[in-house]
């Protein structure tokens, strides 16, 4: 039986994955208000304001913990550096998505957070598979997913990027326990 944690915390070597709260609004707005981040996501608007950050946090608080879990990625020295989430969508396995603030790119935080989230999902949700996708023009995200054990499925889907205002090719990947 799956035990639903009210507000789980996942610890990795350098990071803490925790629920975002009102205290994170200004930091999230500052990091997420970057067109190069937003344009690589499906759901994130650009510009991204404090009101958007507040709406995001309220939305996370209202998630069904059996079907979705969103974590703030926090570094012990730098504070919040990004967000990672798992959610049930149209695929048979939950999907994972993430973003890292530009000042923290290239430091391995996305891979470390993803590895922690995968372990959490396999233990707490008892998931044996997860899916993810990255835009075809974002190979760096594909490398993050590969480092965390995801494999390409060969499927390319069209996904509407809110920040781009357009359909975008999304390369699909899968992680299997």
mmCIF file of C-alpha atoms in Angstrom:
data_model
loop_
_atom_site.group_PDB
_atom_site.id
_atom_site.type_symbol
_atom_site.label_atom_id
_atom_site.label_comp_id
_atom_site.label_asym_id
_atom_site.label_seq_id
_atom_site.Cartn_x
_atom_site.Cartn_y
_atom_site.Cartn_z
ATOM 1 C CA UNK A 1 0.000 0.000 0.000
ATOM 2 C CA UNK A 2 1.194 3.484 -0.887
ATOM 3 C CA UNK A 3 1.528 5.851 2.071
ATOM 4 C CA UNK A 4 0.825 9.458 1.111
ATOM 5 C CA UNK A 5 3.167 11.880 2.846
ATOM 6 C CA UNK A 6 1.491 15.237 3.528
ATOM 7 C CA UNK A 7 4.612 17.258 2.741
ATOM 8 C CA UNK A 8 7.533 15.023 1.799
ATOM 9 C CA UNK A 9 11.138 16.130 1.890
ATOM 10 C CA UNK A 10 13.768 14.419 -0.260
ATOM 11 C CA UNK A 11 17.434 14.880 0.585
ATOM 12 C CA UNK A 12 20.243 14.339 -1.898
ATOM 13 C CA UNK A 13 23.951 15.005 -1.520
ATOM 14 C CA UNK A 14 23.625 18.772 -2.111
ATOM 15 C CA UNK A 15 19.916 19.408 -2.429
ATOM 16 C CA UNK A 16 16.674 19.377 -0.513
ATOM 17 C CA UNK A 17 13.438 18.761 -2.415
ATOM 18 C CA UNK A 18 10.508 20.209 -0.483
ATOM 19 C CA UNK A 19 7.080 21.721 -1.006
ATOM 20 C CA UNK A 20 7.191 25.356 -2.093
ATOM 21 C CA UNK A 21 5.534 27.860 0.215
ATOM 22 C CA UNK A 22 4.644 31.553 0.408
ATOM 23 C CA UNK A 23 8.182 32.370 1.559
ATOM 24 C CA UNK A 24 9.420 31.226 -1.878
ATOM 25 C CA UNK A 25 7.284 33.567 -4.020
ATOM 26 C CA UNK A 26 9.864 36.287 -4.671
ATOM 27 C CA UNK A 27 12.700 33.827 -5.301
ATOM 28 C CA UNK A 28 10.605 31.732 -7.707
ATOM 29 C CA UNK A 29 9.462 34.846 -9.564
ATOM 30 C CA UNK A 30 13.047 36.080 -9.899
ATOM 31 C CA UNK A 31 14.425 32.752 -11.160
ATOM 32 C CA UNK A 32 11.494 31.810 -13.406
ATOM 33 C CA UNK A 33 11.183 35.197 -15.113
ATOM 34 C CA UNK A 34 13.679 34.146 -17.778
ATOM 35 C CA UNK A 35 12.489 33.598 -21.330
ATOM 36 C CA UNK A 36 15.171 30.948 -21.928
ATOM 37 C CA UNK A 37 13.708 28.864 -19.082
ATOM 38 C CA UNK A 38 10.029 29.439 -19.859
ATOM 39 C CA UNK A 39 10.397 28.657 -23.566
ATOM 40 C CA UNK A 40 11.716 25.187 -22.704
ATOM 41 C CA UNK A 41 8.576 24.301 -20.721
ATOM 42 C CA UNK A 42 5.004 23.554 -21.691
ATOM 43 C CA UNK A 43 3.143 25.351 -18.920
ATOM 44 C CA UNK A 44 5.294 28.256 -17.711
ATOM 45 C CA UNK A 45 4.275 31.724 -18.872
ATOM 46 C CA UNK A 46 6.681 34.499 -19.744
ATOM 47 C CA UNK A 47 6.969 36.991 -18.251
ATOM 48 C CA UNK A 48 6.662 35.215 -14.888
ATOM 49 C CA UNK A 49 5.560 37.540 -12.086
ATOM 50 C CA UNK A 50 5.155 37.293 -8.324
ATOM 51 C CA UNK A 51 1.430 36.723 -8.989
ATOM 52 C CA UNK A 52 2.349 33.768 -11.238
ATOM 53 C CA UNK A 53 4.602 32.397 -8.481
ATOM 54 C CA UNK A 54 1.795 32.770 -5.947
ATOM 55 C CA UNK A 55 -0.681 31.031 -8.302
ATOM 56 C CA UNK A 56 1.877 28.254 -8.810
ATOM 57 C CA UNK A 57 2.284 27.729 -5.055
ATOM 58 C CA UNK A 58 -1.490 27.705 -4.506
ATOM 59 C CA UNK A 59 -1.822 25.169 -7.341
ATOM 60 C CA UNK A 60 0.846 22.945 -5.801
ATOM 61 C CA UNK A 61 -0.904 23.082 -2.423
ATOM 62 C CA UNK A 62 -4.098 21.888 -4.131
ATOM 63 C CA UNK A 63 -2.516 18.895 -5.879
ATOM 64 C CA UNK A 64 -3.840 15.412 -5.180
ATOM 65 C CA UNK A 65 -0.771 13.876 -3.497
ATOM 66 C CA UNK A 66 -1.613 10.459 -4.953
ATOM 67 C CA UNK A 67 -1.397 11.836 -8.509
ATOM 68 C CA UNK A 68 1.010 14.787 -8.408
ATOM 69 C CA UNK A 69 3.904 16.069 -6.341
ATOM 70 C CA UNK A 70 5.876 19.243 -6.956
ATOM 71 C CA UNK A 71 9.107 20.038 -5.161
ATOM 72 C CA UNK A 72 11.124 23.203 -4.810
ATOM 73 C CA UNK A 73 14.786 22.356 -5.424
ATOM 74 C CA UNK A 74 16.820 23.982 -2.667
ATOM 75 C CA UNK A 75 20.617 24.077 -2.411
ATOM 76 C CA UNK A 76 22.177 24.286 1.032
ATOM 77 C CA UNK A 77 24.223 27.405 0.122
ATOM 78 C CA UNK A 78 22.218 29.033 -2.681
ATOM 79 C CA UNK A 79 18.608 28.550 -1.548
ATOM 80 C CA UNK A 80 15.976 27.768 -4.168
ATOM 81 C CA UNK A 81 17.516 26.882 -7.535
ATOM 82 C CA UNK A 82 14.529 25.422 -9.425
ATOM 83 C CA UNK A 83 11.475 23.187 -9.408
ATOM 84 C CA UNK A 84 10.772 19.536 -10.194
ATOM 85 C CA UNK A 85 7.384 17.885 -10.413
ATOM 86 C CA UNK A 86 5.798 14.514 -11.056
ATOM 87 C CA UNK A 87 2.229 14.218 -12.258
ATOM 88 C CA UNK A 88 -0.193 11.823 -13.855
ATOM 89 C CA UNK A 89 -1.193 12.939 -17.328
ATOM 90 C CA UNK A 90 -2.245 11.108 -20.476
ATOM 91 C CA UNK A 91 0.557 8.526 -20.272
ATOM 92 C CA UNK A 92 0.274 5.226 -18.371
ATOM 93 C CA UNK A 93 3.197 6.288 -16.149
ATOM 94 C CA UNK A 94 3.607 9.604 -14.313
ATOM 95 C CA UNK A 95 5.508 12.349 -16.120
ATOM 96 C CA UNK A 96 8.375 14.337 -14.642
ATOM 97 C CA UNK A 97 9.272 17.911 -15.507
ATOM 98 C CA UNK A 98 11.800 20.346 -14.097
ATOM 99 C CA UNK A 99 13.599 23.629 -14.553
ATOM 100 C CA UNK A 100 16.711 25.159 -13.023
ATOM 101 C CA UNK A 101 17.428 28.890 -12.694
ATOM 102 C CA UNK A 102 20.036 30.212 -15.133
ATOM 103 C CA UNK A 103 22.678 31.056 -12.454
ATOM 104 C CA UNK A 104 22.730 27.346 -11.573
ATOM 105 C CA UNK A 105 22.968 25.756 -15.027
ATOM 106 C CA UNK A 106 25.815 23.331 -15.619
ATOM 107 C CA UNK A 107 26.298 22.364 -11.975
ATOM 108 C CA UNK A 108 24.487 19.019 -12.048
ATOM 109 C CA UNK A 109 21.563 20.210 -9.908
ATOM 110 C CA UNK A 110 18.904 19.076 -12.407
ATOM 111 C CA UNK A 111 20.372 15.565 -12.610
ATOM 112 C CA UNK A 112 20.743 15.302 -8.835
ATOM 113 C CA UNK A 113 17.184 16.522 -8.229
ATOM 114 C CA UNK A 114 15.830 14.175 -10.900
ATOM 115 C CA UNK A 115 17.634 11.191 -9.392
ATOM 116 C CA UNK A 116 16.180 12.068 -5.968
ATOM 117 C CA UNK A 117 12.670 12.444 -7.395
ATOM 118 C CA UNK A 118 12.928 9.103 -9.231
ATOM 119 C CA UNK A 119 13.924 7.334 -6.015
ATOM 120 C CA UNK A 120 11.083 9.062 -4.160
ATOM 121 C CA UNK A 121 8.505 8.068 -6.820
ATOM 122 C CA UNK A 122 9.688 4.452 -6.868
ATOM 123 C CA UNK A 123 9.555 4.169 -3.060
ATOM 124 C CA UNK A 124 6.584 6.321 -2.097
ATOM 125 C CA UNK A 125 4.375 5.901 -5.152
ATOM 126 C CA UNK A 126 5.684 2.398 -5.930
ATOM 127 C CA UNK A 127 6.217 3.430 -9.559
ATOM 128 C CA UNK A 128 8.211 1.153 -11.837
ATOM 129 C CA UNK A 129 8.172 3.598 -14.746
ATOM 130 C CA UNK A 130 8.218 7.356 -15.336
ATOM 131 C CA UNK A 131 8.062 9.337 -18.559
ATOM 132 C CA UNK A 132 9.517 12.678 -19.569
ATOM 133 C CA UNK A 133 10.031 14.772 -22.625
ATOM 134 C CA UNK A 134 12.242 17.562 -23.794
ATOM 135 C CA UNK A 135 11.900 19.948 -26.682
ATOM 136 C CA UNK A 136 13.980 18.956 -29.688
ATOM 137 C CA UNK A 137 15.870 22.254 -29.460
ATOM 138 C CA UNK A 138 16.860 21.556 -25.829
ATOM 139 C CA UNK A 139 19.397 18.707 -25.994
ATOM 140 C CA UNK A 140 20.829 19.700 -22.587
ATOM 141 C CA UNK A 141 17.603 18.529 -20.956
ATOM 142 C CA UNK A 142 17.904 15.240 -22.848
ATOM 143 C CA UNK A 143 21.392 14.767 -21.382
ATOM 144 C CA UNK A 144 20.036 15.403 -17.860
ATOM 145 C CA UNK A 145 17.366 12.754 -18.399
ATOM 146 C CA UNK A 146 19.892 10.280 -19.832
ATOM 147 C CA UNK A 147 22.206 10.755 -16.820
ATOM 148 C CA UNK A 148 19.255 9.907 -14.549
ATOM 149 C CA UNK A 149 18.586 6.668 -16.438
ATOM 150 C CA UNK A 150 15.887 7.741 -18.918
ATOM 151 C CA UNK A 151 15.934 6.226 -22.404
ATOM 152 C CA UNK A 152 14.559 7.599 -25.663
ATOM 153 C CA UNK A 153 11.372 5.917 -26.867
ATOM 154 C CA UNK A 154 11.657 7.144 -30.462
ATOM 155 C CA UNK A 155 8.354 9.008 -30.116
ATOM 156 C CA UNK A 156 8.160 12.716 -30.925
ATOM 157 C CA UNK A 157 4.993 14.539 -29.847
ATOM 158 C CA UNK A 158 3.736 18.011 -30.481
ATOM 159 C CA UNK A 159 3.282 19.987 -27.284
ATOM 160 C CA UNK A 160 1.990 23.522 -26.905
ATOM 161 C CA UNK A 161 4.525 25.758 -25.158
ATOM 162 C CA UNK A 162 2.712 28.553 -23.355
ATOM 163 C CA UNK A 163 5.777 30.825 -23.373
ATOM 164 C CA UNK A 164 6.432 30.232 -27.095
ATOM 165 C CA UNK A 165 2.762 30.399 -27.993
ATOM 166 C CA UNK A 166 3.353 27.546 -30.418
ATOM 167 C CA UNK A 167 3.406 23.789 -30.878
ATOM 168 C CA UNK A 168 6.874 22.332 -30.373
ATOM 169 C CA UNK A 169 8.405 18.911 -31.067
ATOM 170 C CA UNK A 170 8.909 17.011 -27.814
ATOM 171 C CA UNK A 171 11.209 13.967 -27.719
ATOM 172 C CA UNK A 172 9.749 11.374 -25.345
ATOM 173 C CA UNK A 173 11.782 9.351 -22.841
ATOM 174 C CA UNK A 174 11.055 6.643 -20.270
ATOM 175 C CA UNK A 175 12.638 5.474 -17.018
ATOM 176 C CA UNK A 176 12.101 1.867 -15.951
ATOM 177 C CA UNK A 177 12.941 0.497 -12.515
#
